[in-house]
């Protein structure tokens, strides 16, 4: 039976100043001054406009109270910059991309692929998204179904829409979750992570309404129990975000001696042929194909000078849209390669400590003060943060490692003090 598409209507992070860095942690019970029940009541007009009945609305919020213990909240006394609960930003690249864990998931992934080959081949033919990436996402999100989130999605989304740092985003997610309930999704299925992601492959409600499809041909959509439905849903998300069929996510490369990590980031996207002219080579030693040379990529070095370098192609960017983290996309890319028959990274990860969040945020604030284009002061080590650190190090005659360290912070603070 043909897979049937089922689309539905779907409906910033704030820039923080360096003064916020002085805030310290407080008990999770600290509460905002706004009344939660009034906030919930204010949602009714939009929920009604989205097709939610009064009965569904009232039942959804019956007994729901905000959970002030979860991360990413903006409440009095809570640190404004806090990446707790986000392993992509609190672990080193080596820890996040744990070789033993990737090896374990790779073995499990090959077995999973064999067990679900027919469904995966059907989904791959329909969407153009390769089966290896789909299995890798499944493995990263829930370890092939062994992880079962226990939080109530409505409570999580209501809390994040009420006092979260990204209220507008979670406001839309909450309305979408109510629409899901209206369409017949049992409340008992609405179990999620602290961020409100649901289903076997952990996706947000707005994504469900846009991309969920009947993957097994039984006439209904069940991303909680049907492996085919969950995988087809994930594939449709990737396709909708710009997946290029038949293309790789990216390539581990060896950089020439005259190049450095300050070249990193999407703004320096260029044809791979140009990177090759600059001296970049595949770490595997194999040459780029003519098709690969014509495709665009940017340099991505998640540990700065302390680990492997990669040319991130379009499908890497698509995976990153699924989860906005370089390390997440790299984990999925490498795990997919392992399931396909590949192995570990060629260049080893150096041993180094993950910088504290306030160190990263302090550097971001100082570089912004010194005129560097830091659009966010969030304590997260993204490609732009690494790039701007590299450019700062180069401009000031420092050794270039593109890594947020106390050394860089002290130097940037001394330069900012002269202004």
Short mmCIF file of C-alpha atoms in Angstrom, two decimals:
data_model
loop_
_atom_site.label_atom_id
_atom_site.label_comp_id
_atom_site.label_asym_id
_atom_site.label_seq_id
_atom_site.Cartn_x
_atom_site.Cartn_y
_atom_site.Cartn_z
CA UNK A 1 0.00 0.00 0.00
CA UNK A 2 1.32 3.40 -0.91
CA UNK A 3 2.47 5.66 1.89
CA UNK A 4 -0.05 8.43 2.44
CA UNK A 5 1.06 11.91 3.25
CA UNK A 6 -0.84 13.63 6.02
CA UNK A 7 0.04 17.26 6.44
CA UNK A 8 -1.48 19.70 8.90
CA UNK A 9 -1.21 23.45 9.42
CA UNK A 10 1.55 24.34 11.83
CA UNK A 11 2.06 27.38 13.16
CA UNK A 12 14.88 34.02 19.88
CA UNK A 13 16.85 33.08 21.90
CA UNK A 14 17.42 36.49 23.54
CA UNK A 15 20.76 38.22 23.31
CA UNK A 16 22.18 38.45 26.83
CA UNK A 17 24.54 41.09 28.18
CA UNK A 18 27.69 40.38 30.08
CA UNK A 19 26.11 41.73 33.25
CA UNK A 20 23.96 38.62 33.40
CA UNK A 21 27.05 36.48 33.90
CA UNK A 22 27.16 37.51 37.55
CA UNK A 23 23.89 35.78 38.33
CA UNK A 24 24.23 32.57 40.33
CA UNK A 25 22.02 29.53 40.64
CA UNK A 26 19.04 29.42 42.94
CA UNK A 27 16.63 26.75 44.11
CA UNK A 28 14.51 25.33 41.31
CA UNK A 29 11.38 26.32 43.21
CA UNK A 30 11.83 30.04 42.46
CA UNK A 31 8.65 31.24 40.79
CA UNK A 32 7.81 34.06 38.38
CA UNK A 33 5.35 36.73 39.35
CA UNK A 34 2.97 36.07 36.43
CA UNK A 35 -0.07 33.92 37.22
CA UNK A 36 0.03 30.53 35.45
CA UNK A 37 -3.75 30.06 35.32
CA UNK A 38 -4.14 33.46 33.62
CA UNK A 39 -1.47 32.48 31.12
CA UNK A 40 -3.31 29.24 30.30
CA UNK A 41 -6.58 31.12 29.92
CA UNK A 42 -4.93 33.51 27.46
CA UNK A 43 -4.16 30.56 25.14
CA UNK A 44 -7.80 29.72 24.51
CA UNK A 45 -8.48 32.09 21.55
CA UNK A 46 -5.54 30.73 19.56
CA UNK A 47 -6.33 27.13 20.48
CA UNK A 48 -9.94 27.64 19.40
CA UNK A 49 -8.80 29.17 16.11
CA UNK A 50 -6.62 26.11 15.55
CA UNK A 51 -9.66 23.83 15.89
CA UNK A 52 -9.29 22.77 19.50
CA UNK A 53 -12.57 22.25 21.35
CA UNK A 54 -13.23 23.72 24.78
CA UNK A 55 -13.50 20.21 26.21
CA UNK A 56 -10.11 19.20 24.79
CA UNK A 57 -8.56 22.43 26.04
CA UNK A 58 -9.90 22.15 29.58
CA UNK A 59 -9.10 18.45 29.85
CA UNK A 60 -5.54 19.01 28.60
CA UNK A 61 -4.74 21.53 31.33
CA UNK A 62 -6.69 19.96 34.19
CA UNK A 63 -4.31 19.70 37.14
CA UNK A 64 -1.30 20.93 35.13
CA UNK A 65 1.19 23.05 37.03
CA UNK A 66 4.50 24.47 35.78
CA UNK A 67 7.60 22.38 36.42
CA UNK A 68 10.28 24.81 37.56
CA UNK A 69 12.93 22.09 37.78
CA UNK A 70 13.52 21.76 34.04
CA UNK A 71 16.29 23.60 32.12
CA UNK A 72 15.99 26.59 29.79
CA UNK A 73 13.71 28.67 32.02
CA UNK A 74 13.83 32.43 32.53
CA UNK A 75 12.63 32.94 36.09
CA UNK A 76 13.76 35.24 38.91
CA UNK A 77 17.05 34.16 40.44
CA UNK A 78 17.77 31.47 37.83
CA UNK A 79 21.04 31.88 35.88
CA UNK A 80 20.25 33.54 32.57
CA UNK A 81 22.90 31.49 30.81
CA UNK A 82 22.50 27.83 31.67
CA UNK A 83 22.96 24.90 29.28
CA UNK A 84 22.09 22.22 31.82
CA UNK A 85 20.23 19.34 30.23
CA UNK A 86 21.86 19.87 26.83
CA UNK A 87 24.65 17.32 26.42
CA UNK A 88 25.56 18.82 23.04
CA UNK A 89 26.83 21.91 24.86
CA UNK A 90 28.08 20.52 28.18
CA UNK A 91 30.20 17.57 27.06
CA UNK A 92 33.48 17.64 25.18
CA UNK A 93 33.35 16.43 21.59
CA UNK A 94 35.26 13.29 22.61
CA UNK A 95 32.77 12.53 25.39
CA UNK A 96 29.69 13.25 23.28
CA UNK A 97 31.08 11.26 20.36
CA UNK A 98 32.08 8.39 22.63
CA UNK A 99 33.77 5.71 20.54
CA UNK A 100 32.49 2.78 22.64
CA UNK A 101 28.94 4.14 22.52
CA UNK A 102 29.08 4.77 18.77
CA UNK A 103 30.48 1.26 18.25
CA UNK A 104 27.66 -0.22 20.34
CA UNK A 105 24.97 1.73 18.50
CA UNK A 106 26.60 0.82 15.18
CA UNK A 107 26.27 -2.89 15.90
CA UNK A 108 22.70 -2.46 17.10
CA UNK A 109 21.94 -0.29 14.08
CA UNK A 110 23.04 -2.95 11.61
CA UNK A 111 20.76 -5.45 13.33
CA UNK A 112 17.90 -2.94 13.35
CA UNK A 113 18.41 -2.21 9.66
CA UNK A 114 18.24 -5.89 8.80
CA UNK A 115 15.04 -6.36 10.81
CA UNK A 116 13.29 -3.38 9.19
CA UNK A 117 14.89 -3.47 5.74
CA UNK A 118 11.64 -3.61 3.76
CA UNK A 119 10.13 -0.58 5.48
CA UNK A 120 13.39 1.37 5.28
CA UNK A 121 13.81 0.64 1.57
CA UNK A 122 10.22 1.76 0.93
CA UNK A 123 10.73 4.98 2.89
CA UNK A 124 14.06 5.65 1.19
CA UNK A 125 12.44 5.26 -2.24
CA UNK A 126 9.59 7.61 -1.29
CA UNK A 127 11.63 10.38 0.34
CA UNK A 128 15.18 10.05 -0.98
CA UNK A 129 16.53 9.95 2.60
CA UNK A 130 18.97 7.06 3.03
CA UNK A 131 18.16 4.29 5.48
CA UNK A 132 21.48 4.64 7.32
CA UNK A 133 20.76 8.19 8.42
CA UNK A 134 17.26 7.25 9.56
CA UNK A 135 18.55 4.36 11.65
CA UNK A 136 21.27 6.61 13.07
CA UNK A 137 18.74 9.21 14.19
CA UNK A 138 16.67 6.47 15.80
CA UNK A 139 19.78 5.27 17.62
CA UNK A 140 20.81 8.73 18.79
CA UNK A 141 17.37 9.77 19.98
CA UNK A 142 16.19 6.71 21.89
CA UNK A 143 18.91 4.02 21.50
CA UNK A 144 16.56 2.11 19.17
CA UNK A 145 13.57 2.46 21.45
CA UNK A 146 15.22 1.59 24.77
CA UNK A 147 14.76 5.13 26.07
CA UNK A 148 11.20 6.00 27.10
CA UNK A 149 10.70 9.64 28.12
CA UNK A 150 8.40 9.93 31.11
CA UNK A 151 7.51 13.61 31.31
CA UNK A 152 4.10 14.99 30.38
CA UNK A 153 4.44 16.87 27.11
CA UNK A 154 1.62 19.30 27.91
CA UNK A 155 3.19 20.20 31.25
CA UNK A 156 6.65 20.62 29.71
CA UNK A 157 5.45 22.75 26.82
CA UNK A 158 3.18 24.83 29.03
CA UNK A 159 6.08 25.51 31.39
CA UNK A 160 8.41 26.47 28.55
CA UNK A 161 5.77 28.65 26.91
CA UNK A 162 5.11 30.33 30.26
CA UNK A 163 8.60 30.96 31.61
CA UNK A 164 10.98 29.52 29.03
CA UNK A 165 13.78 31.48 27.40
CA UNK A 166 12.17 30.78 24.02
CA UNK A 167 8.54 31.44 24.89
CA UNK A 168 7.29 32.14 21.36
CA UNK A 169 8.65 28.88 19.99
CA UNK A 170 7.14 26.79 22.78
CA UNK A 171 3.87 28.70 22.63
CA UNK A 172 3.47 27.40 19.07
CA UNK A 173 4.54 23.90 20.14
CA UNK A 174 1.96 23.90 22.93
CA UNK A 175 -0.86 24.88 20.57
CA UNK A 176 0.30 22.15 18.17
CA UNK A 177 0.23 19.61 21.00
CA UNK A 178 -3.37 20.60 21.77
CA UNK A 179 -4.23 20.08 18.10
CA UNK A 180 -2.71 16.61 18.32
CA UNK A 181 -5.00 15.83 21.26
CA UNK A 182 -7.96 17.19 19.32
CA UNK A 183 -7.13 14.87 16.43
CA UNK A 184 -7.34 11.89 18.73
CA UNK A 185 -3.82 11.33 20.04
CA UNK A 186 -4.27 9.81 23.53
CA UNK A 187 -2.96 11.92 26.38
CA UNK A 188 -1.12 8.82 27.59
CA UNK A 189 0.97 8.92 24.40
CA UNK A 190 2.03 12.50 25.00
CA UNK A 191 5.13 11.57 26.98
CA UNK A 192 8.18 13.63 26.20
CA UNK A 193 11.61 14.86 27.06
CA UNK A 194 11.88 18.07 29.10
CA UNK A 195 11.78 19.98 25.80
CA UNK A 196 8.47 18.44 24.71
CA UNK A 197 9.72 16.08 21.98
CA UNK A 198 7.45 13.07 21.46
CA UNK A 199 7.44 9.72 19.70
CA UNK A 200 10.00 7.04 18.96
CA UNK A 201 12.29 9.47 17.13
CA UNK A 202 11.62 12.39 19.46
CA UNK A 203 10.19 15.27 17.43
CA UNK A 204 8.27 18.42 18.26
CA UNK A 205 4.48 18.71 17.85
CA UNK A 206 4.67 21.30 15.04
CA UNK A 207 6.84 18.84 13.11
CA UNK A 208 4.28 16.11 13.67
CA UNK A 209 1.50 18.26 12.26
CA UNK A 210 3.57 19.13 9.19
CA UNK A 211 5.29 15.86 8.35
CA UNK A 212 3.72 12.81 10.03
CA UNK A 213 2.64 10.12 7.53
CA UNK A 214 1.29 6.59 7.49
CA UNK A 215 4.50 4.62 7.00
CA UNK A 216 3.22 1.08 7.33
CA UNK A 217 0.05 1.42 5.26
CA UNK A 218 -2.43 0.51 7.97
CA UNK A 219 -4.45 3.68 7.48
CA UNK A 220 -3.36 5.46 10.65
CA UNK A 221 -0.35 7.32 12.02
CA UNK A 222 1.31 6.03 15.16
CA UNK A 223 4.81 7.40 15.80
CA UNK A 224 4.81 5.85 19.29
CA UNK A 225 4.43 2.16 18.38
CA UNK A 226 4.88 1.80 14.61
CA UNK A 227 8.54 1.75 13.62
CA UNK A 228 7.63 2.39 9.99
CA UNK A 229 5.48 5.40 10.88
CA UNK A 230 8.21 6.89 13.08
CA UNK A 231 10.92 6.39 10.47
CA UNK A 232 8.74 7.73 7.65
CA UNK A 233 7.92 10.77 9.78
CA UNK A 234 11.63 11.43 10.35
CA UNK A 235 12.39 10.99 6.66
CA UNK A 236 9.66 13.45 5.71
CA UNK A 237 11.11 15.99 8.14
CA UNK A 238 14.56 15.69 6.57
CA UNK A 239 13.13 15.86 3.06
CA UNK A 240 11.15 18.96 4.00
CA UNK A 241 14.30 20.63 5.31
CA UNK A 242 16.19 20.18 2.05
CA UNK A 243 17.70 16.69 2.02
CA UNK A 244 19.76 15.90 -1.10
CA UNK A 245 19.18 12.26 -2.16
CA UNK A 246 22.36 10.24 -2.70
CA UNK A 247 24.66 12.84 -1.15
CA UNK A 248 26.81 12.41 1.94
CA UNK A 249 26.47 14.46 5.10
CA UNK A 250 30.10 15.53 4.86
CA UNK A 251 33.72 14.39 4.92
CA UNK A 252 36.47 14.19 7.48
CA UNK A 253 39.42 16.10 6.05
CA UNK A 254 43.04 16.89 6.76
CA UNK A 255 43.70 20.62 6.68
CA UNK A 256 46.89 22.03 5.14
CA UNK A 257 49.41 23.64 7.49
CA UNK A 258 48.69 27.15 6.23
CA UNK A 259 44.96 26.84 6.98
CA UNK A 260 43.45 27.10 10.45
CA UNK A 261 40.18 26.87 12.34
CA UNK A 262 39.35 30.55 11.80
CA UNK A 263 38.07 29.47 8.37
CA UNK A 264 35.27 27.56 10.04
CA UNK A 265 31.56 28.18 9.68
CA UNK A 266 28.66 28.54 7.22
CA UNK A 267 29.69 32.07 6.09
CA UNK A 268 32.74 30.49 4.42
CA UNK A 269 30.70 27.92 2.48
CA UNK A 270 32.28 27.29 -0.91
CA UNK A 271 32.54 24.48 -3.51
CA UNK A 272 34.56 21.52 -2.25
CA UNK A 273 36.76 22.03 -5.32
CA UNK A 274 37.89 25.32 -3.76
CA UNK A 275 38.75 23.60 -0.47
CA UNK A 276 40.80 21.07 -2.42
CA UNK A 277 42.66 23.90 -4.18
CA UNK A 278 43.47 25.28 -0.73
CA UNK A 279 45.06 21.93 0.17
CA UNK A 280 42.28 20.12 2.03
CA UNK A 281 42.15 16.35 1.50
CA UNK A 282 39.89 13.54 2.59
CA UNK A 283 41.23 11.97 5.77
CA UNK A 284 40.57 8.57 4.20
CA UNK A 285 43.04 9.34 1.41
CA UNK A 286 40.46 8.76 -1.30
CA UNK A 287 39.92 11.54 -3.85
CA UNK A 288 36.72 13.55 -4.11
CA UNK A 289 34.48 12.59 -7.01
CA UNK A 290 33.51 15.10 -9.66
CA UNK A 291 30.03 15.37 -8.15
CA UNK A 292 31.46 15.91 -4.68
CA UNK A 293 33.85 18.59 -5.92
CA UNK A 294 30.93 20.54 -7.37
CA UNK A 295 28.93 20.50 -4.11
CA UNK A 296 29.15 23.21 -1.46
CA UNK A 297 30.51 22.69 2.05
CA UNK A 298 31.89 24.64 4.97
CA UNK A 299 34.69 23.81 7.37
CA UNK A 300 33.50 22.45 10.71
CA UNK A 301 35.90 21.84 13.60
CA UNK A 302 33.81 21.09 16.71
CA UNK A 303 36.85 20.96 19.02
CA UNK A 304 38.74 23.80 17.36
CA UNK A 305 42.34 22.72 16.82
CA UNK A 306 41.93 19.81 19.26
CA UNK A 307 40.19 17.30 17.04
CA UNK A 308 39.17 16.26 13.53
CA UNK A 309 38.15 18.70 10.82
CA UNK A 310 35.19 18.16 8.51
CA UNK A 311 33.69 19.63 5.38
CA UNK A 312 30.00 19.87 6.22
CA UNK A 313 27.80 19.47 3.16
CA UNK A 314 24.09 20.18 2.62
CA UNK A 315 22.84 17.04 4.34
CA UNK A 316 24.86 17.89 7.45
CA UNK A 317 23.04 21.22 7.50
CA UNK A 318 19.72 19.39 7.16
CA UNK A 319 20.48 17.10 10.12
CA UNK A 320 21.47 20.21 12.04
CA UNK A 321 18.04 21.68 11.33
CA UNK A 322 16.58 18.54 12.92
CA UNK A 323 18.66 19.25 16.03
CA UNK A 324 20.63 22.51 16.06
CA UNK A 325 23.98 21.16 17.23
CA UNK A 326 27.19 20.45 15.34
CA UNK A 327 27.93 17.51 17.63
CA UNK A 328 24.47 16.02 17.17
CA UNK A 329 24.74 16.20 13.37
CA UNK A 330 28.24 14.76 13.50
CA UNK A 331 27.11 11.92 15.79
CA UNK A 332 24.30 11.02 13.39
CA UNK A 333 26.58 11.30 10.36
CA UNK A 334 29.27 9.08 11.84
CA UNK A 335 26.80 6.55 13.24
CA UNK A 336 25.16 6.32 9.83
CA UNK A 337 28.58 5.69 8.30
CA UNK A 338 29.26 2.94 10.83
CA UNK A 339 25.95 1.26 10.05
CA UNK A 340 26.85 1.52 6.37
CA UNK A 341 30.18 -0.23 7.08
CA UNK A 342 32.52 2.64 7.97
CA UNK A 343 34.42 3.22 11.16
CA UNK A 344 35.92 5.72 13.55
CA UNK A 345 37.32 9.17 12.82
CA UNK A 346 40.85 9.18 11.43
CA UNK A 347 42.13 12.12 13.49
CA UNK A 348 41.89 11.48 17.25
CA UNK A 349 40.31 13.88 19.74
CA UNK A 350 42.80 15.58 22.02
CA UNK A 351 42.30 15.40 25.76
CA UNK A 352 40.99 18.72 27.09
CA UNK A 353 38.39 19.97 29.52
CA UNK A 354 35.06 21.40 28.44
CA UNK A 355 35.06 25.11 29.34
CA UNK A 356 32.51 26.34 31.82
CA UNK A 357 29.41 27.97 30.41
CA UNK A 358 30.16 31.32 32.00
CA UNK A 359 33.67 31.28 30.46
CA UNK A 360 32.19 30.79 26.99
CA UNK A 361 29.56 33.47 27.58
CA UNK A 362 32.20 35.84 28.95
CA UNK A 363 34.30 35.47 25.81
CA UNK A 364 31.25 35.99 23.62
CA UNK A 365 30.37 39.17 25.51
CA UNK A 366 33.90 40.56 25.36
CA UNK A 367 34.32 39.80 21.65
CA UNK A 368 30.99 41.47 20.96
CA UNK A 369 32.21 44.49 22.94
CA UNK A 370 35.37 44.52 20.83
CA UNK A 371 33.38 44.60 17.60
CA UNK A 372 33.30 40.94 16.63
CA UNK A 373 29.98 39.72 15.15
CA UNK A 374 28.70 37.69 18.09
CA UNK A 375 24.95 37.51 17.53
CA UNK A 376 24.30 35.44 20.65
CA UNK A 377 25.73 35.42 24.15
CA UNK A 378 24.44 32.03 25.23
CA UNK A 379 27.45 30.11 26.55
CA UNK A 380 27.23 27.60 23.70
CA UNK A 381 30.28 26.69 21.64
CA UNK A 382 28.93 26.98 18.11
CA UNK A 383 30.82 27.43 14.87
CA UNK A 384 30.57 31.23 14.95
CA UNK A 385 31.97 31.38 18.49
CA UNK A 386 34.91 29.18 17.50
CA UNK A 387 35.48 31.19 14.33
CA UNK A 388 35.45 34.57 16.06
CA UNK A 389 37.83 33.29 18.74
CA UNK A 390 40.18 32.15 15.98
CA UNK A 391 40.00 35.50 14.24
CA UNK A 392 40.62 37.28 17.54
CA UNK A 393 43.63 35.05 18.28
CA UNK A 394 45.01 35.69 14.81
CA UNK A 395 44.53 39.46 15.06
CA UNK A 396 46.27 39.58 18.45
CA UNK A 397 49.21 37.30 17.70
CA UNK A 398 47.97 34.49 19.96
CA UNK A 399 48.32 30.81 19.20
CA UNK A 400 45.28 29.88 17.13
CA UNK A 401 43.13 27.08 18.53
CA UNK A 402 39.62 28.62 18.18
CA UNK A 403 38.72 27.33 21.61
CA UNK A 404 37.06 29.24 24.47
CA UNK A 405 39.59 29.18 27.29
CA UNK A 406 40.46 31.20 30.37
CA UNK A 407 43.52 32.40 28.42
CA UNK A 408 41.36 33.91 25.68
CA UNK A 409 38.91 35.35 28.21
CA UNK A 410 41.65 37.07 30.21
CA UNK A 411 43.20 38.55 27.07
CA UNK A 412 39.85 39.76 25.71
CA UNK A 413 38.97 41.31 29.07
CA UNK A 414 42.26 43.19 29.13
CA UNK A 415 41.63 44.52 25.63
CA UNK A 416 38.04 45.49 26.44
CA UNK A 417 39.24 47.35 29.56
CA UNK A 418 41.37 49.63 27.39
CA UNK A 419 38.33 50.90 25.54
#
